[in-house]
Amino acid sequence: MQTLRNLIGGRWEDSTGEDVLTVVNPATEEAFARFGAGSADDVDRAVAAAVTAQPRWAGLTVTERVERLHTWADTVLAHATELAELECREMGKPIGIGRSFVEGGVAALKAAAAQALTYPFTETVTGPGGDRTDIVRHPLGATAVITPWNFPVTMVLGALGPLLAAGNTVVVKPSERSPVSTVRLFELAELAGMPAGVLNLVLGDGRTGAALTEHEDVRLVHFTGSVAVGRQVGAATGRRLRRCVLELGGKDPVVVDAGVDPVATARAVAFGAFVNTGQICTSMERIYVHEQIAEEFVKALVAAAQTFTIGDGMEPGTVLGPLVDERQRDTVRRHVEDAVHKGATVRTGGVVPRRPGYFYPATVLTEVDDTMLVMTEETFGPLAPVVVVPTFEEGMARAAVSRFGLAATVYTDDPEHIVAAARLPAGVVWVNQWQGGGPERLYEPARDSGMGATGARASYDAATRPAAVHVSATPASAGR
Ligand code: NAD
């Protein structure tokens, strides 16, 4: 059994907390790693290490910081397969998919860090009479990043680029369900020569996360996770008058218009609903399809679902890994049972396979209505609930009814409907594609899905504190 440790100020240390947590392979149900849950004392020392290291890190030039981050990113890329294997063991993701997301995370880290080279850390404005105002954007200091289990490596890399390139130091607390790949990520940071104390790691569960969000010296908390915990993080940072960026859950709709290719679109929707076993914050979780193509679309969606072969993600040919744990599978089962009880039809899937591991098949539901849990609560599992609508407008109207507002997707060839897509209340709207967008992407989750704009310049605005310095054009000696 592997033992995991915290990284505090450049030293790997056992947690001083008494509780020991284990990491279980969801494909086999076997525990393979253990660690002590980080105590408030561990958090305190990690934050102190970040505070101590910060002035020196901020004292490097932007170019030097970006170079360090790029070296780390290259080291991570060289170990992408190993990291994908670790993610597979700790949370079930098939290694092919895992590797592509690790590569995506590396690209995001590099692109975000490179944006520091053009970000205006100092801007000068000259006013009437020649007075000058310098807007100086200072790093915040020690910051915290708290991540969920569904993309352990990508989530850490995605959050860190702007925070570190702007001159902040960080304490990371990964999910207790998938900390193994994050530990390796930090070993690789050491290997790449990241200075001690710039990146600190404290392992643990919600109690450790709460100690971090409550810490007086943490200037910003970048939190990715559920709405329920996001509210607690927002409340804790609000009490301390500190910043937070909250990237939370979703219940993303898809509107499929008449006139699109029903088979190709169904395949795209199957991918959006089932990849990573539906455990993506922007998974397609509500599908509204125009009645003109509904029959062909559902037939193709069922056929596509049946190609998502269940298995251990380490085995070649596995498309659908297990859910992360029994609790997550219970949520999926409960949502399907609720839908069936209220009149939905299971068109494929819906039965837990008899084998070890937290598996659940790719499942298509029809005769679904908007009162069912599959349409109101985040499922985070391989479900595709389909509602047939008589018009595109009705699909759009029903897609807009949700307490979530993370992302939305529209498939249409109608130019007016493409324009209408932008009106969906979501941070990201994809049209005839899913998951697209480069480093210039700028968005803020709508409704309960979070707060704080990220991407492009906004991530640097969040990672820095602007201060105005007004310099008079009149010399101080002028009045003598
Ligand atoms: P979670 O909210 O249960 O946990 C997320 C992290 O918060 C974990 O590290 C956990 O230990 C920690 N935590 C728990 N209680 C805490 C507290 N009181 N204070 C501080 N930290 C605490 O979420 P999860 O189950 O790990 O992840 C799944 C959720 O994450 C889903 O809702 C999913 O949609 C969301 N998610 C969102 C995005 C996004 O970008 N919007 C991306 C990935 C996942």
Coordinates of C-alpha atoms and ligand atoms in Angstrom, one line a residue:
M1 CA 0.0 0.0 0.0
Q2 CA 1.4 3.3 -1.1
T3 CA 1.7 6.1 1.6
L4 CA 1.1 9.6 0.5
R5 CA 2.5 12.7 2.2
N6 CA 2.1 16.5 2.2
L7 CA 4.6 18.8 0.6
I8 CA 5.2 21.8 2.8
G9 CA 7.9 24.3 2.1
G10 CA 9.8 21.8 -0.1
R11 CA 9.7 18.9 2.5
W12 CA 7.5 15.8 2.2
E13 CA 5.9 15.3 5.5
D14 CA 3.4 12.9 7.1
S15 CA 0.2 14.6 8.2
T16 CA -0.1 15.4 11.9
G17 CA -3.9 14.6 11.7
E18 CA -5.1 11.4 13.4
D19 CA -7.5 10.1 10.7
V20 CA -6.1 7.9 8.0
L21 CA -7.9 7.9 4.7
T22 CA -7.6 5.3 1.9
V23 CA -7.8 5.6 -1.9
V24 CA -9.8 2.8 -3.5
N25 CA -9.5 1.6 -7.1
P26 CA -13.1 1.9 -8.3
A27 CA -12.7 -0.8 -10.9
T28 CA -11.6 -3.4 -8.4
E29 CA -12.8 -2.0 -5.0
E30 CA -9.3 -2.5 -3.6
A31 CA -7.6 0.1 -1.5
F32 CA -4.1 0.9 -2.8
A33 CA -3.0 4.1 -1.1
R34 CA -3.4 5.8 2.3
F35 CA -2.7 9.1 3.8
G36 CA -3.3 11.0 7.0
A37 CA -6.0 13.7 6.7
G38 CA -4.3 17.1 6.9
S39 CA -4.9 18.9 10.2
A40 CA -5.4 22.6 10.9
D41 CA -1.7 22.6 12.0
D42 CA -0.6 21.1 8.6
V43 CA -2.7 23.7 6.8
D44 CA -1.2 26.5 9.0
R45 CA 2.4 25.4 8.2
A46 CA 1.6 25.0 4.5
V47 CA 0.1 28.5 4.3
A48 CA 3.1 29.9 6.3
A49 CA 5.5 28.3 3.8
A50 CA 3.5 29.8 0.9
V51 CA 3.6 33.3 2.6
T52 CA 7.4 33.0 3.2
A53 CA 8.2 31.9 -0.4
Q54 CA 5.9 34.5 -2.1
P55 CA 8.1 37.6 -2.1
R56 CA 11.0 35.8 -3.6
W57 CA 8.8 34.2 -6.3
A58 CA 7.2 37.5 -7.0
G59 CA 10.6 39.1 -7.2
L60 CA 11.5 37.0 -10.3
T61 CA 10.7 38.6 -13.6
V62 CA 7.5 37.5 -15.3
T63 CA 9.6 35.8 -18.0
E64 CA 11.5 33.8 -15.4
R65 CA 8.2 32.7 -13.7
V66 CA 6.7 31.7 -17.1
E67 CA 9.9 29.8 -18.0
R68 CA 9.8 27.8 -14.7
L69 CA 6.1 27.0 -15.3
H70 CA 6.8 25.9 -18.9
T71 CA 9.6 23.6 -17.7
W72 CA 7.2 22.0 -15.2
A73 CA 4.6 21.7 -18.0
D74 CA 7.1 19.9 -20.2
T75 CA 8.1 17.5 -17.4
V76 CA 4.4 16.7 -16.8
L77 CA 3.9 16.1 -20.5
A78 CA 6.8 13.6 -20.5
H79 CA 5.0 11.7 -17.8
A80 CA 1.5 12.0 -19.3
T81 CA 0.9 8.3 -19.6
E82 CA 2.1 7.6 -16.0
L83 CA -0.3 10.3 -14.7
A84 CA -3.2 8.9 -16.8
E85 CA -2.5 5.5 -15.3
L86 CA -2.6 6.9 -11.8
E87 CA -5.9 8.7 -12.5
C88 CA -7.3 5.5 -13.9
R89 CA -6.4 3.6 -10.7
E90 CA -7.8 6.3 -8.3
M91 CA -11.0 7.3 -10.1
G92 CA -11.5 4.9 -13.0
K93 CA -10.9 7.1 -16.2
P94 CA -9.7 5.0 -19.2
I95 CA -6.1 5.8 -19.8
G96 CA -6.5 6.9 -23.4
I97 CA -9.0 9.6 -22.4
G98 CA -7.0 10.4 -19.3
R99 CA -3.8 11.0 -21.3
S100 CA -5.6 13.3 -23.7
F101 CA -6.9 15.4 -20.8
V102 CA -3.5 15.5 -19.1
E103 CA -2.1 16.8 -22.4
G104 CA -5.0 19.3 -22.5
G105 CA -4.1 20.4 -18.9
V106 CA -0.5 20.9 -19.9
A107 CA -1.5 23.0 -22.9
A108 CA -3.8 25.1 -20.7
L109 CA -1.0 25.7 -18.1
K110 CA 1.4 26.8 -20.9
A111 CA -1.1 29.0 -22.6
A112 CA -2.3 30.6 -19.4
A113 CA 1.2 31.2 -18.1
A114 CA 2.2 32.7 -21.5
Q115 CA -0.6 35.2 -21.2
A116 CA 1.4 36.8 -18.3
L117 CA 3.9 38.0 -20.9
T118 CA 1.3 40.4 -22.4
Y119 CA -0.8 41.1 -19.3
P120 CA -0.6 44.8 -18.3
F121 CA 0.8 44.4 -14.7
T122 CA 1.5 48.1 -14.9
E123 CA -0.6 50.5 -17.0
T124 CA -0.1 54.3 -17.2
V125 CA -2.8 56.8 -17.9
T126 CA -2.0 60.5 -18.3
G127 CA -4.8 62.9 -17.1
P128 CA -5.5 66.5 -17.8
G129 CA -2.7 68.8 -16.7
G130 CA -0.1 66.1 -17.1
D131 CA -0.9 64.2 -13.9
R132 CA -0.1 60.5 -14.3
T133 CA -1.9 57.5 -12.9
D134 CA -0.1 54.2 -12.7
I135 CA -2.4 51.1 -12.3
V136 CA -0.1 48.5 -10.6
R137 CA -1.4 45.0 -10.4
H138 CA 0.2 43.3 -7.4
P139 CA 0.0 39.5 -6.7
L140 CA -2.4 38.7 -3.9
G141 CA 0.1 36.6 -1.8
A142 CA -0.6 33.0 -0.6
T143 CA -3.6 31.5 -2.4
A144 CA -5.4 28.1 -2.1
V145 CA -6.7 25.7 -4.8
I146 CA -9.2 23.0 -3.9
T147 CA -10.0 20.5 -6.5
P148 CA -12.6 17.7 -7.2
W149 CA -11.8 14.1 -8.2
N150 CA -13.1 14.0 -11.8
F151 CA -10.0 15.5 -13.5
P152 CA -7.4 15.6 -10.8
V153 CA -4.4 16.6 -12.9
T154 CA -6.2 18.9 -15.3
M155 CA -8.0 20.8 -12.6
V156 CA -4.8 21.6 -10.7
L157 CA -2.9 22.6 -13.9
G158 CA -5.8 24.7 -15.1
A159 CA -6.1 26.7 -11.9
L160 CA -2.4 27.2 -11.3
G161 CA -1.2 28.9 -14.5
P162 CA -2.4 32.5 -13.8
L163 CA -2.1 32.3 -10.0
L164 CA 1.6 31.4 -10.2
A165 CA 2.6 33.4 -13.3
A166 CA 1.1 36.5 -11.6
G167 CA 3.5 36.0 -8.6
N168 CA 1.3 34.2 -6.1
T169 CA 2.2 31.1 -4.2
V170 CA -0.3 28.3 -3.6
V171 CA -1.5 25.6 -1.3
V172 CA -3.3 22.8 -3.1
K173 CA -5.8 20.5 -1.5
P174 CA -6.9 17.8 -3.9
S175 CA -9.9 15.6 -3.5
E176 CA -9.6 12.9 -0.8
R177 CA -10.9 10.4 -3.4
S178 CA -8.1 11.0 -6.0
P179 CA -5.0 12.5 -4.5
V180 CA -2.4 10.1 -5.9
S181 CA -1.9 11.7 -9.3
T182 CA -1.7 15.2 -7.7
V183 CA 1.1 13.9 -5.4
R184 CA 3.0 12.8 -8.5
L185 CA 2.3 16.2 -10.2
F186 CA 4.1 17.8 -7.2
E187 CA 7.0 15.4 -7.4
L188 CA 7.3 16.4 -11.0
A189 CA 7.3 20.1 -10.0
E190 CA 10.2 19.4 -7.7
L191 CA 12.0 17.5 -10.5
A192 CA 11.4 20.5 -12.8
G193 CA 13.1 22.9 -10.3
M194 CA 10.1 24.8 -9.0
P195 CA 11.4 26.6 -5.9
A196 CA 10.4 25.3 -2.5
G197 CA 7.3 26.8 -0.9
V198 CA 5.8 28.1 -4.2
L199 CA 3.7 25.0 -4.5
N200 CA 2.5 23.3 -1.3
L201 CA 0.3 20.3 -1.0
V202 CA -2.0 19.3 1.9
L203 CA -4.0 16.1 1.6
G204 CA -7.3 15.6 3.3
D205 CA -11.0 15.8 3.1
G206 CA -13.6 18.6 3.6
R207 CA -12.2 19.3 7.1
T208 CA -8.8 20.1 5.6
G209 CA -10.4 22.1 2.9
A210 CA -12.4 24.1 5.4
A211 CA -9.3 24.9 7.5
L212 CA -7.7 26.2 4.3
T213 CA -10.7 28.4 3.3
E214 CA -10.9 29.7 6.9
H215 CA -7.2 30.6 7.1
E216 CA -6.5 34.3 7.7
D217 CA -3.5 34.4 5.4
V218 CA -5.1 32.8 2.3
R219 CA -5.9 35.8 0.0
L220 CA -7.9 33.9 -2.6
V221 CA -9.5 30.4 -2.7
H222 CA -10.0 28.9 -6.2
F223 CA -12.5 26.2 -5.6
T224 CA -13.8 23.6 -8.1
G225 CA -16.5 21.3 -6.8
S226 CA -20.2 20.9 -5.9
V227 CA -22.7 23.7 -5.4
A228 CA -23.2 22.7 -1.8
V229 CA -19.6 22.9 -0.8
G230 CA -19.1 26.0 -3.0
R231 CA -21.7 27.8 -0.9
Q232 CA -19.6 27.0 2.3
V233 CA -16.4 28.2 0.7
G234 CA -18.1 31.4 -0.5
A235 CA -19.5 32.0 3.0
A236 CA -16.1 31.4 4.6
T237 CA -14.2 33.7 2.3
G238 CA -16.9 36.3 2.6
R239 CA -16.6 36.3 6.4
R240 CA -12.9 37.0 6.0
L241 CA -13.4 39.5 3.1
R242 CA -11.2 37.4 0.9
R243 CA -11.7 36.6 -2.8
C244 CA -12.9 33.3 -4.2
V245 CA -13.5 31.9 -7.6
L246 CA -16.2 29.2 -7.6
E247 CA -16.5 26.7 -10.4
L248 CA -19.4 24.5 -9.5
G249 CA -21.8 21.9 -10.8
G250 CA -24.1 21.9 -13.7
K251 CA -27.1 20.3 -15.4
D252 CA -26.2 21.2 -18.9
P253 CA -28.9 21.2 -21.6
V254 CA -28.5 20.2 -25.3
V255 CA -31.1 21.5 -27.8
V256 CA -31.2 19.5 -31.1
D257 CA -33.0 21.3 -33.9
A258 CA -34.8 19.8 -36.9
G259 CA -32.7 19.8 -40.0
V260 CA -29.5 18.4 -38.4
D261 CA -28.0 15.0 -39.2
P262 CA -29.8 12.9 -36.5
V263 CA -27.2 10.1 -36.5
A264 CA -24.0 12.2 -36.4
T265 CA -25.6 14.5 -33.7
A266 CA -26.7 11.5 -31.6
R267 CA -23.1 10.2 -31.7
A268 CA -21.8 13.6 -30.6
V269 CA -24.4 13.7 -27.8
A270 CA -23.5 10.2 -26.7
F271 CA -19.9 11.3 -26.3
G272 CA -21.0 14.4 -24.4
A273 CA -23.2 12.4 -22.1
F274 CA -21.1 9.3 -21.4
V275 CA -17.4 10.2 -21.8
N276 CA -15.6 10.0 -18.4
T277 CA -18.7 8.0 -17.4
G278 CA -20.7 11.2 -17.4
Q279 CA -18.5 12.7 -14.6
I280 CA -17.7 16.0 -16.3
C281 CA -19.2 19.3 -14.9
T282 CA -20.2 20.1 -18.5
S283 CA -21.6 16.7 -19.3
M284 CA -24.7 16.8 -21.5
E285 CA -27.4 16.0 -18.9
R286 CA -30.7 17.2 -20.4
I287 CA -31.4 16.6 -24.1
Y288 CA -34.3 18.4 -25.9
V289 CA -34.7 17.0 -29.4
H290 CA -37.1 18.3 -32.2
E291 CA -39.9 15.9 -32.9
Q292 CA -39.1 15.9 -36.6
I293 CA -35.9 13.9 -36.1
A294 CA -36.6 12.5 -32.6
E295 CA -37.2 8.9 -33.7
E296 CA -34.0 8.5 -35.8
F297 CA -32.0 10.5 -33.1
V298 CA -33.1 8.2 -30.2
K299 CA -32.4 5.1 -32.3
A300 CA -28.9 6.3 -33.1
L301 CA -28.3 7.5 -29.5
V302 CA -29.2 4.0 -28.2
A303 CA -26.9 2.4 -30.7
A304 CA -24.1 4.8 -29.7
A305 CA -24.6 4.1 -26.0
Q306 CA -24.2 0.4 -26.6
T307 CA -20.7 1.0 -28.0
F308 CA -19.6 2.3 -24.6
T309 CA -18.1 -0.9 -23.4
I310 CA -17.7 -1.2 -19.7
G311 CA -14.4 -2.2 -18.2
D312 CA -11.3 -1.5 -16.1
G313 CA -9.8 1.7 -17.8
M314 CA -6.4 0.0 -17.7
E315 CA -7.6 -2.6 -20.3
P316 CA -7.4 -1.6 -24.0
G317 CA -10.9 -1.3 -25.5
T318 CA -12.5 0.0 -22.4
V319 CA -14.6 3.1 -23.2
L320 CA -16.7 3.4 -20.1
G321 CA -14.8 3.1 -16.8
P322 CA -16.5 2.8 -13.4
L323 CA -18.0 5.7 -11.4
V324 CA -15.6 7.0 -8.8
D325 CA -17.3 5.2 -5.8
E326 CA -20.5 3.6 -4.5
R327 CA -21.9 6.9 -3.4
Q328 CA -21.7 8.3 -6.9
R329 CA -23.2 5.1 -8.4
D330 CA -26.1 5.4 -5.8
T331 CA -26.9 8.9 -7.1
V332 CA -27.1 7.5 -10.7
R333 CA -29.3 4.6 -9.6
R334 CA -31.6 6.8 -7.6
H335 CA -32.1 9.2 -10.5
V336 CA -33.0 6.4 -12.9
E337 CA -35.4 4.8 -10.3
D338 CA -37.1 8.1 -9.8
A339 CA -37.5 8.7 -13.5
V340 CA -38.9 5.2 -14.1
H341 CA -41.2 5.5 -11.1
K342 CA -42.6 8.7 -12.7
G343 CA -43.1 7.2 -16.1
A344 CA -39.8 7.3 -18.0
T345 CA -38.7 4.4 -20.3
V346 CA -35.2 2.9 -20.2
R347 CA -34.2 2.4 -23.8
T348 CA -30.8 0.9 -23.0
G349 CA -28.7 0.4 -19.9
G350 CA -30.3 1.0 -16.5
V351 CA -29.1 -2.2 -14.8
V352 CA -26.0 -2.5 -12.5
P353 CA -23.7 -5.2 -13.9
R354 CA -22.9 -8.1 -11.7
R355 CA -19.1 -7.7 -11.3
P356 CA -16.8 -6.0 -8.8
G357 CA -16.3 -2.2 -9.3
Y358 CA -18.7 0.7 -9.3
F359 CA -19.9 0.3 -12.9
Y360 CA -23.1 1.6 -14.4
P361 CA -23.9 1.2 -18.1
A362 CA -24.5 4.0 -20.6
T363 CA -28.2 4.6 -20.2
V364 CA -30.8 6.3 -22.5
L365 CA -34.1 7.4 -21.0
T366 CA -37.2 8.6 -22.9
E367 CA -40.7 9.8 -21.9
V368 CA -38.8 12.0 -19.5
D369 CA -40.4 15.2 -18.0
D370 CA -38.9 18.2 -16.3
T371 CA -40.0 17.2 -12.8
M372 CA -37.8 14.1 -12.6
L373 CA -34.5 14.2 -10.7
V374 CA -32.6 13.3 -13.9
M375 CA -33.7 16.8 -15.2
T376 CA -33.4 18.9 -12.1
E377 CA -30.4 17.6 -10.1
E378 CA -26.8 17.1 -11.3
T379 CA -26.4 13.3 -11.9
F380 CA -22.7 13.1 -12.7
G381 CA -23.1 9.7 -14.3
P382 CA -23.7 8.0 -17.7
L383 CA -27.3 9.0 -18.3
A384 CA -28.9 10.6 -21.4
P385 CA -32.5 11.6 -20.6
V386 CA -34.3 12.7 -23.8
V387 CA -37.3 15.0 -24.1
V388 CA -39.1 15.4 -27.5
V389 CA -40.2 18.9 -28.2
P390 CA -42.5 20.2 -31.0
T391 CA -40.4 23.3 -31.8
F392 CA -36.9 24.6 -31.4
E393 CA -38.3 27.5 -29.3
E394 CA -39.9 25.1 -26.8
G395 CA -36.6 23.2 -26.5
M396 CA -34.8 26.5 -25.8
A397 CA -37.4 27.6 -23.3
R398 CA -37.2 24.4 -21.4
A399 CA -33.4 24.3 -21.6
A400 CA -33.4 27.7 -19.9
V401 CA -35.3 26.5 -16.8
S402 CA -32.7 25.3 -14.3
R403 CA -31.0 26.5 -11.2
F404 CA -27.7 25.7 -12.9
G405 CA -26.0 27.7 -15.6
L406 CA -22.6 26.2 -16.4
A407 CA -22.7 25.4 -20.1
A408 CA -25.2 24.6 -22.9
T409 CA -25.0 23.1 -26.4
V410 CA -27.2 23.7 -29.4
Y411 CA -27.1 21.7 -32.7
T412 CA -28.8 23.7 -35.5
D413 CA -28.1 24.8 -39.1
D414 CA -30.6 27.6 -38.9
P415 CA -28.8 31.0 -38.8
E416 CA -31.5 32.6 -36.6
H417 CA -31.3 29.7 -34.2
I418 CA -27.6 30.1 -34.0
V419 CA -28.1 33.7 -32.9
A420 CA -30.8 32.6 -30.4
A421 CA -28.4 30.1 -28.8
A422 CA -26.4 32.9 -27.2
R423 CA -29.5 33.8 -25.1
L424 CA -29.2 30.5 -23.1
P425 CA -28.4 31.4 -19.5
A426 CA -25.0 29.7 -19.3
G427 CA -21.3 30.7 -18.9
V428 CA -20.4 28.8 -22.1
V429 CA -22.7 28.1 -25.1
W430 CA -21.3 25.6 -27.7
V431 CA -23.0 25.6 -31.1
N432 CA -22.5 22.5 -33.3
Q433 CA -19.6 21.4 -31.1
W434 CA -18.8 20.6 -27.5
Q435 CA -15.8 21.6 -25.3
G436 CA -14.3 23.9 -27.8
G437 CA -12.5 27.1 -27.0
G438 CA -8.9 28.2 -26.6
P439 CA -6.9 30.2 -24.1
E440 CA -8.9 33.4 -25.1
R441 CA -12.0 31.8 -23.8
L442 CA -13.6 34.1 -21.2
Y443 CA -16.6 33.0 -19.1
E444 CA -18.3 33.1 -15.8
P445 CA -20.8 30.4 -14.7
A446 CA -24.3 31.6 -14.4
R447 CA -26.9 31.1 -11.6
D448 CA -25.8 28.5 -9.0
S449 CA -23.0 27.1 -11.1
G450 CA -20.4 29.5 -9.6
M451 CA -19.0 33.0 -9.6
G452 CA -15.9 34.7 -10.8
A453 CA -14.9 35.2 -14.4
T454 CA -11.9 33.1 -15.7
G455 CA -10.0 32.6 -18.9
A456 CA -8.1 35.2 -20.9
R457 CA -7.3 38.4 -18.9
A458 CA -10.0 37.7 -16.3
S459 CA -7.9 35.0 -14.6
Y460 CA -5.1 37.5 -14.1
D461 CA -7.5 40.1 -12.9
A462 CA -8.7 37.6 -10.3
A463 CA -5.1 36.7 -9.4
T464 CA -4.0 40.3 -8.8
R465 CA -5.0 43.3 -6.8
P466 CA -4.9 46.6 -8.7
A467 CA -3.7 49.7 -7.0
A468 CA -3.7 53.2 -8.4
V469 CA -0.7 55.5 -7.9
H470 CA -1.5 59.1 -8.8
V471 CA 1.6 61.2 -9.6
S472 CA 1.2 64.9 -9.8
A473 CA 2.8 66.7 -12.7
T474 CA 3.7 69.5 -10.4
P475 CA 7.0 68.9 -8.6
A476 CA 6.9 68.8 -4.8
S477 CA 9.4 71.7 -4.7
A478 CA 7.2 73.9 -6.9
G479 CA 5.5 75.7 -4.0
R480 CA 8.7 76.8 -2.3
Ligands
NAD1 P1 -17.1 18.3 -3.6 O1 -17.7 19.7 -3.5 O2 -17.7 17.3 -2.7 O3 -15.5 18.4 -3.2 C1 -14.6 19.2 -3.9 C2 -13.4 19.5 -3.0 O4 -13.8 20.3 -1.9 C3 -12.7 18.3 -2.5 O5 -11.4 18.5 -2.5 C4 -13.3 18.2 -1.0 O6 -12.4 17.6 -0.1 C5 -13.3 19.7 -0.7 N1 -14.3 20.1 0.4 C6 -15.3 19.4 0.9 N2 -15.9 20.1 1.9 C7 -15.2 21.2 2.0 C8 -15.4 22.4 2.8 N3 -16.4 22.5 3.7 N4 -14.5 23.4 2.6 C9 -13.6 23.4 1.7 N5 -13.4 22.3 0.9 C10 -14.2 21.2 1.0 O7 -17.1 17.9 -5.1 P2 -16.7 16.6 -5.8 O8 -17.7 15.5 -5.5 O9 -15.3 16.3 -5.4 O10 -16.7 16.9 -7.3 C11 -17.8 16.9 -8.1 C12 -18.4 18.2 -8.3 O11 -17.4 19.1 -8.9 C13 -19.6 18.2 -9.3 O12 -20.6 19.0 -8.8 C14 -19.0 18.8 -10.5 O13 -19.9 19.4 -11.4 C15 -18.0 19.8 -10.0 N6 -17.0 20.2 -10.9 C16 -17.1 21.5 -11.5 C17 -16.2 21.9 -12.4 C18 -16.2 23.3 -13.0 O14 -15.3 23.7 -13.7 N7 -17.3 24.0 -12.9 C19 -15.2 21.0 -12.8 C20 -15.2 19.7 -12.3 C21 -16.1 19.4 -11.3

